[in-house]
Amino acid sequence: MTVSTPDSLFAELAAGLAELKLDLSTAQAVSLLAYTALIAKWNKTYSLTAIREPERMVSHHLLDSLAPLPQFKGQASEKIRILDVGSGFGTPGIPLAIARPDWQLFLLDSNHKKTTFLRQVIAELKLTNVTVLTERVELYKPEAPFQIITSRAFAELAEFVKLTQHLLAPEGEWAALKGVYPFEEIAHLPATVKVTAVDHLKVPGIDAERHLVHVVKV
């Protein structure tokens, strides 16, 4: 059995970022790996994720969260506001916040233990562009709407749209991370919204389908 070392994990992350054509600094890569170290530490008590091997955390939590980054609407813009619904232990929100410090990430989850973990991550990694919200999404009333609302395994598309439609900016979009192509979920979307694109994502180190579904209001 191969024992993961900081150098081997850094090499795995660097190779994955290169494959995704994401140009992050060494400091950003260090922060991403520090995030996985915090997941591993808290996982012993809080059971945040079933994935416990550090090298699988790199592929399944870091690279899986960052793969859709180039496909986000307005991704070249500064100061974009993104809501990560059902953020759990922070994916994709925390990796996105590290990769794009000019964006404002809002991580929402109703689970107090998970949001306690997220606040610890923010404090230890000094992430000034992240806000954690312990709230039920349907009850959340933000000061301003969001240009992008995303989620990773939060709910089926129709439910995701229904619960968050009051939070989306007029020209904004939902960007839902899915596994296999969600034909049935797309078919069940209401007539008030439409799918503008479904991007197939190739995530380094993951031999499974990944898709990013873009949805807008009609």
mmCIF file of C-alpha atoms in Angstrom:
data_model
loop_
_atom_site.group_PDB
_atom_site.id
_atom_site.type_symbol
_atom_site.label_atom_id
_atom_site.label_comp_id
_atom_site.label_asym_id
_atom_site.label_seq_id
_atom_site.Cartn_x
_atom_site.Cartn_y
_atom_site.Cartn_z
ATOM 1 C CA MET A 1 0.000 0.000 0.000
ATOM 2 C CA THR A 2 1.318 3.433 -1.007
ATOM 3 C CA VAL A 3 1.455 5.970 1.805
ATOM 4 C CA SER A 4 0.430 9.467 0.778
ATOM 5 C CA THR A 5 2.896 12.240 1.582
ATOM 6 C CA PRO A 6 2.477 16.018 1.312
ATOM 7 C CA ASP A 7 4.735 15.969 -1.756
ATOM 8 C CA SER A 8 2.776 13.191 -3.470
ATOM 9 C CA LEU A 9 -0.548 14.914 -2.771
ATOM 10 C CA PHE A 10 0.820 18.219 -4.060
ATOM 11 C CA ALA A 11 2.025 16.454 -7.220
ATOM 12 C CA GLU A 12 -1.396 14.816 -7.701
ATOM 13 C CA LEU A 13 -3.169 18.135 -7.246
ATOM 14 C CA ALA A 14 -0.761 19.980 -9.566
ATOM 15 C CA ALA A 15 -1.200 17.343 -12.279
ATOM 16 C CA GLY A 16 -4.991 17.521 -11.942
ATOM 17 C CA LEU A 17 -5.034 21.314 -12.104
ATOM 18 C CA ALA A 18 -2.831 21.206 -15.204
ATOM 19 C CA GLU A 19 -5.212 18.734 -16.855
ATOM 20 C CA LEU A 20 -8.126 21.048 -16.050
ATOM 21 C CA LYS A 21 -6.080 23.997 -17.399
ATOM 22 C CA LEU A 22 -6.462 25.872 -14.115
ATOM 23 C CA ASP A 23 -3.523 28.125 -13.308
ATOM 24 C CA LEU A 24 -3.446 28.374 -9.520
ATOM 25 C CA SER A 25 -0.554 29.607 -7.390
ATOM 26 C CA THR A 26 1.473 27.459 -5.033
ATOM 27 C CA ALA A 27 -0.201 29.259 -2.120
ATOM 28 C CA GLN A 28 -3.639 28.338 -3.473
ATOM 29 C CA ALA A 29 -2.597 24.694 -3.870
ATOM 30 C CA VAL A 30 -1.307 24.677 -0.298
ATOM 31 C CA SER A 31 -4.642 26.090 0.912
ATOM 32 C CA LEU A 32 -6.569 23.421 -0.998
ATOM 33 C CA LEU A 33 -4.523 20.652 0.612
ATOM 34 C CA ALA A 34 -4.860 22.302 4.031
ATOM 35 C CA TYR A 35 -8.616 22.154 3.496
ATOM 36 C CA THR A 36 -8.504 18.390 2.889
ATOM 37 C CA ALA A 37 -6.341 18.009 6.003
ATOM 38 C CA LEU A 38 -9.047 19.762 8.016
ATOM 39 C CA ILE A 39 -11.693 17.478 6.517
ATOM 40 C CA ALA A 40 -9.631 14.438 7.542
ATOM 41 C CA LYS A 41 -9.131 15.810 11.048
ATOM 42 C CA TRP A 42 -12.792 16.662 11.666
ATOM 43 C CA ASN A 43 -14.000 13.537 9.899
ATOM 44 C CA LYS A 44 -12.875 11.437 12.849
ATOM 45 C CA THR A 45 -15.540 13.067 15.017
ATOM 46 C CA TYR A 46 -18.122 14.525 12.653
ATOM 47 C CA SER A 47 -18.236 11.919 9.824
ATOM 48 C CA LEU A 48 -18.236 14.616 7.157
ATOM 49 C CA THR A 49 -17.445 12.281 4.241
ATOM 50 C CA ALA A 50 -17.121 8.568 3.502
ATOM 51 C CA ILE A 51 -13.884 9.282 1.646
ATOM 52 C CA ARG A 52 -10.976 8.989 4.042
ATOM 53 C CA GLU A 53 -7.940 8.482 1.808
ATOM 54 C CA PRO A 54 -6.088 11.794 1.231
ATOM 55 C CA GLU A 55 -5.382 11.062 -2.435
ATOM 56 C CA ARG A 56 -9.078 10.363 -3.097
ATOM 57 C CA MET A 57 -9.976 13.618 -1.344
ATOM 58 C CA VAL A 58 -7.790 15.419 -3.900
ATOM 59 C CA SER A 59 -9.704 13.936 -6.830
ATOM 60 C CA HIS A 60 -13.200 13.553 -5.382
ATOM 61 C CA HIS A 61 -13.404 16.787 -3.352
ATOM 62 C CA LEU A 62 -10.901 19.262 -4.791
ATOM 63 C CA LEU A 63 -10.694 18.481 -8.507
ATOM 64 C CA ASP A 64 -14.357 17.454 -8.666
ATOM 65 C CA SER A 65 -15.309 20.882 -7.261
ATOM 66 C CA LEU A 66 -12.936 22.809 -9.533
ATOM 67 C CA ALA A 67 -13.678 20.998 -12.818
ATOM 68 C CA PRO A 68 -16.758 23.132 -13.604
ATOM 69 C CA LEU A 69 -14.988 26.425 -12.839
ATOM 70 C CA PRO A 70 -14.245 27.391 -16.479
ATOM 71 C CA GLN A 71 -17.894 26.725 -17.388
ATOM 72 C CA PHE A 72 -19.505 29.053 -14.854
ATOM 73 C CA LYS A 73 -21.405 31.946 -16.418
ATOM 74 C CA GLY A 74 -19.508 35.209 -16.095
ATOM 75 C CA GLN A 75 -16.534 33.354 -14.642
ATOM 76 C CA ALA A 76 -14.197 36.096 -15.838
ATOM 77 C CA SER A 77 -16.113 38.716 -13.866
ATOM 78 C CA GLU A 78 -14.972 40.067 -10.553
ATOM 79 C CA LYS A 79 -17.096 40.317 -7.414
ATOM 80 C CA ILE A 80 -19.596 37.749 -8.644
ATOM 81 C CA ARG A 81 -21.873 36.407 -5.889
ATOM 82 C CA ILE A 82 -22.298 32.618 -5.759
ATOM 83 C CA LEU A 83 -24.562 30.628 -3.439
ATOM 84 C CA ASP A 84 -23.565 27.018 -2.689
ATOM 85 C CA VAL A 85 -26.764 25.336 -1.476
ATOM 86 C CA GLY A 86 -26.480 22.330 0.843
ATOM 87 C CA SER A 87 -22.758 22.975 1.010
ATOM 88 C CA GLY A 88 -22.132 20.255 3.610
ATOM 89 C CA PHE A 89 -18.423 20.232 4.367
ATOM 90 C CA GLY A 90 -17.810 22.897 1.732
ATOM 91 C CA THR A 91 -17.873 21.449 -1.763
ATOM 92 C CA PRO A 92 -17.803 23.026 -4.225
ATOM 93 C CA GLY A 93 -17.810 26.329 -2.298
ATOM 94 C CA ILE A 94 -14.491 26.203 -0.447
ATOM 95 C CA PRO A 95 -12.353 25.069 -3.423
ATOM 96 C CA LEU A 96 -14.040 27.705 -5.606
ATOM 97 C CA ALA A 97 -13.358 30.385 -3.001
ATOM 98 C CA ILE A 98 -9.689 29.432 -2.863
ATOM 99 C CA ALA A 99 -9.390 29.357 -6.650
ATOM 100 C CA ARG A 100 -11.236 32.659 -7.171
ATOM 101 C CA PRO A 101 -10.529 35.052 -4.270
ATOM 102 C CA ASP A 102 -12.239 37.855 -6.243
ATOM 103 C CA TRP A 103 -15.587 36.033 -6.023
ATOM 104 C CA GLN A 104 -17.921 36.153 -3.027
ATOM 105 C CA LEU A 105 -19.019 32.659 -1.947
ATOM 106 C CA PHE A 106 -22.004 32.048 0.332
ATOM 107 C CA LEU A 107 -22.154 28.530 1.788
ATOM 108 C CA LEU A 108 -25.578 27.542 3.041
ATOM 109 C CA ASP A 109 -26.461 24.444 5.044
ATOM 110 C CA SER A 110 -29.009 23.755 7.777
ATOM 111 C CA ASN A 111 -26.705 21.314 9.608
ATOM 112 C CA HIS A 112 -25.062 23.138 12.541
ATOM 113 C CA LYS A 113 -22.164 20.691 12.850
ATOM 114 C CA LYS A 114 -21.237 21.151 9.213
ATOM 115 C CA THR A 115 -21.471 24.939 9.316
ATOM 116 C CA THR A 116 -19.349 24.920 12.495
ATOM 117 C CA PHE A 117 -16.717 23.033 10.501
ATOM 118 C CA LEU A 118 -17.008 25.510 7.625
ATOM 119 C CA ARG A 119 -16.450 28.462 9.954
ATOM 120 C CA GLN A 120 -13.334 26.757 11.304
ATOM 121 C CA VAL A 121 -12.053 26.274 7.753
ATOM 122 C CA ILE A 122 -12.620 29.952 6.999
ATOM 123 C CA ALA A 123 -10.781 30.982 10.156
ATOM 124 C CA GLU A 124 -7.795 28.670 9.663
ATOM 125 C CA LEU A 125 -7.386 29.333 5.940
ATOM 126 C CA LYS A 126 -8.154 33.049 6.336
ATOM 127 C CA LEU A 127 -10.770 33.046 3.575
ATOM 128 C CA THR A 128 -12.150 36.579 3.520
ATOM 129 C CA ASN A 129 -14.466 35.950 0.556
ATOM 130 C CA VAL A 130 -16.655 33.283 2.203
ATOM 131 C CA THR A 131 -19.821 33.669 4.266
ATOM 132 C CA VAL A 132 -21.339 30.670 6.058
ATOM 133 C CA LEU A 133 -25.100 30.501 6.562
ATOM 134 C CA THR A 134 -26.839 28.090 8.931
ATOM 135 C CA GLU A 135 -30.286 28.262 7.414
ATOM 136 C CA ARG A 136 -32.962 26.381 5.522
ATOM 137 C CA VAL A 137 -32.715 27.531 1.927
ATOM 138 C CA GLU A 138 -36.429 28.218 1.499
ATOM 139 C CA LEU A 139 -36.333 30.579 4.509
ATOM 140 C CA TYR A 140 -33.151 32.406 3.563
ATOM 141 C CA LYS A 141 -33.568 36.083 2.646
ATOM 142 C CA PRO A 142 -30.283 37.575 1.401
ATOM 143 C CA GLU A 143 -29.438 41.255 1.153
ATOM 144 C CA ALA A 144 -28.953 40.820 -2.598
ATOM 145 C CA PRO A 145 -29.647 38.023 -5.111
ATOM 146 C CA PHE A 146 -26.999 35.749 -6.599
ATOM 147 C CA GLN A 147 -25.574 35.585 -10.115
ATOM 148 C CA ILE A 148 -24.928 31.852 -9.729
ATOM 149 C CA ILE A 149 -26.616 29.286 -7.510
ATOM 150 C CA THR A 150 -24.841 25.948 -7.434
ATOM 151 C CA SER A 151 -25.096 22.660 -5.609
ATOM 152 C CA ARG A 152 -23.425 19.283 -5.449
ATOM 153 C CA ALA A 153 -25.829 16.418 -4.644
ATOM 154 C CA PHE A 154 -28.347 18.715 -2.930
ATOM 155 C CA ALA A 155 -31.612 17.796 -4.670
ATOM 156 C CA GLU A 156 -33.139 16.909 -8.024
ATOM 157 C CA LEU A 157 -33.200 19.817 -10.472
ATOM 158 C CA ALA A 158 -36.895 20.669 -10.118
ATOM 159 C CA GLU A 159 -36.669 20.788 -6.323
ATOM 160 C CA PHE A 160 -33.399 22.720 -6.479
ATOM 161 C CA VAL A 161 -35.007 25.371 -8.704
ATOM 162 C CA LYS A 162 -38.198 25.505 -6.651
ATOM 163 C CA LEU A 163 -36.407 26.055 -3.333
ATOM 164 C CA THR A 164 -33.987 28.689 -4.630
ATOM 165 C CA GLN A 165 -35.887 30.655 -7.289
ATOM 166 C CA HIS A 166 -36.355 33.601 -4.915
ATOM 167 C CA LEU A 167 -32.580 33.875 -4.538
ATOM 168 C CA LEU A 168 -31.519 34.103 -8.192
ATOM 169 C CA ALA A 169 -30.669 37.437 -9.823
ATOM 170 C CA PRO A 170 -32.728 38.316 -12.957
ATOM 171 C CA GLU A 171 -29.854 37.533 -15.327
ATOM 172 C CA GLY A 172 -28.418 34.772 -13.148
ATOM 173 C CA GLU A 173 -28.269 31.020 -13.624
ATOM 174 C CA TRP A 174 -28.439 27.784 -11.725
ATOM 175 C CA ALA A 175 -25.320 25.650 -12.214
ATOM 176 C CA ALA A 176 -26.044 22.191 -10.845
ATOM 177 C CA LEU A 177 -23.318 19.579 -10.505
ATOM 178 C CA LYS A 178 -24.570 16.126 -11.493
ATOM 179 C CA GLY A 179 -23.176 12.667 -12.165
ATOM 180 C CA VAL A 180 -24.689 10.918 -15.195
ATOM 181 C CA TYR A 181 -26.611 13.013 -17.720
ATOM 182 C CA PRO A 182 -29.865 13.845 -15.846
ATOM 183 C CA PHE A 183 -32.409 13.234 -18.632
ATOM 184 C CA GLU A 184 -35.355 12.589 -16.289
ATOM 185 C CA GLU A 185 -34.550 15.494 -13.973
ATOM 186 C CA ILE A 186 -34.401 17.881 -16.937
ATOM 187 C CA ALA A 187 -37.726 16.554 -18.229
ATOM 188 C CA HIS A 188 -39.362 17.337 -14.866
ATOM 189 C CA LEU A 189 -38.278 20.990 -14.778
ATOM 190 C CA PRO A 190 -41.141 23.537 -14.771
ATOM 191 C CA ALA A 191 -41.979 25.605 -17.844
ATOM 192 C CA THR A 192 -40.799 28.744 -16.034
ATOM 193 C CA VAL A 193 -37.155 27.747 -16.560
ATOM 194 C CA LYS A 194 -35.042 26.320 -19.366
ATOM 195 C CA VAL A 195 -31.775 24.431 -19.705
ATOM 196 C CA THR A 196 -29.253 26.427 -21.729
ATOM 197 C CA ALA A 197 -26.430 23.883 -21.711
ATOM 198 C CA VAL A 198 -25.209 20.651 -20.166
ATOM 199 C CA ASP A 199 -21.418 20.453 -19.967
ATOM 200 C CA HIS A 200 -19.688 17.093 -19.787
ATOM 201 C CA LEU A 201 -16.841 17.341 -17.277
ATOM 202 C CA LYS A 202 -13.743 15.155 -17.233
ATOM 203 C CA VAL A 203 -12.402 15.096 -13.686
ATOM 204 C CA PRO A 204 -8.830 13.841 -13.241
ATOM 205 C CA GLY A 205 -8.712 10.738 -11.050
ATOM 206 C CA ILE A 206 -12.451 10.013 -11.270
ATOM 207 C CA ASP A 207 -13.667 7.254 -13.569
ATOM 208 C CA ALA A 208 -17.301 8.322 -13.533
ATOM 209 C CA GLU A 209 -19.539 10.690 -15.439
ATOM 210 C CA ARG A 210 -19.847 14.304 -14.349
ATOM 211 C CA HIS A 211 -22.055 17.016 -15.821
ATOM 212 C CA LEU A 212 -22.781 20.681 -15.133
ATOM 213 C CA VAL A 213 -26.367 21.687 -15.905
ATOM 214 C CA HIS A 214 -27.049 25.357 -16.667
ATOM 215 C CA VAL A 215 -30.615 26.549 -16.022
ATOM 216 C CA VAL A 216 -32.106 30.043 -16.348
ATOM 217 C CA LYS A 217 -35.488 31.661 -15.824
ATOM 218 C CA VAL A 218 -37.604 32.021 -18.951
#
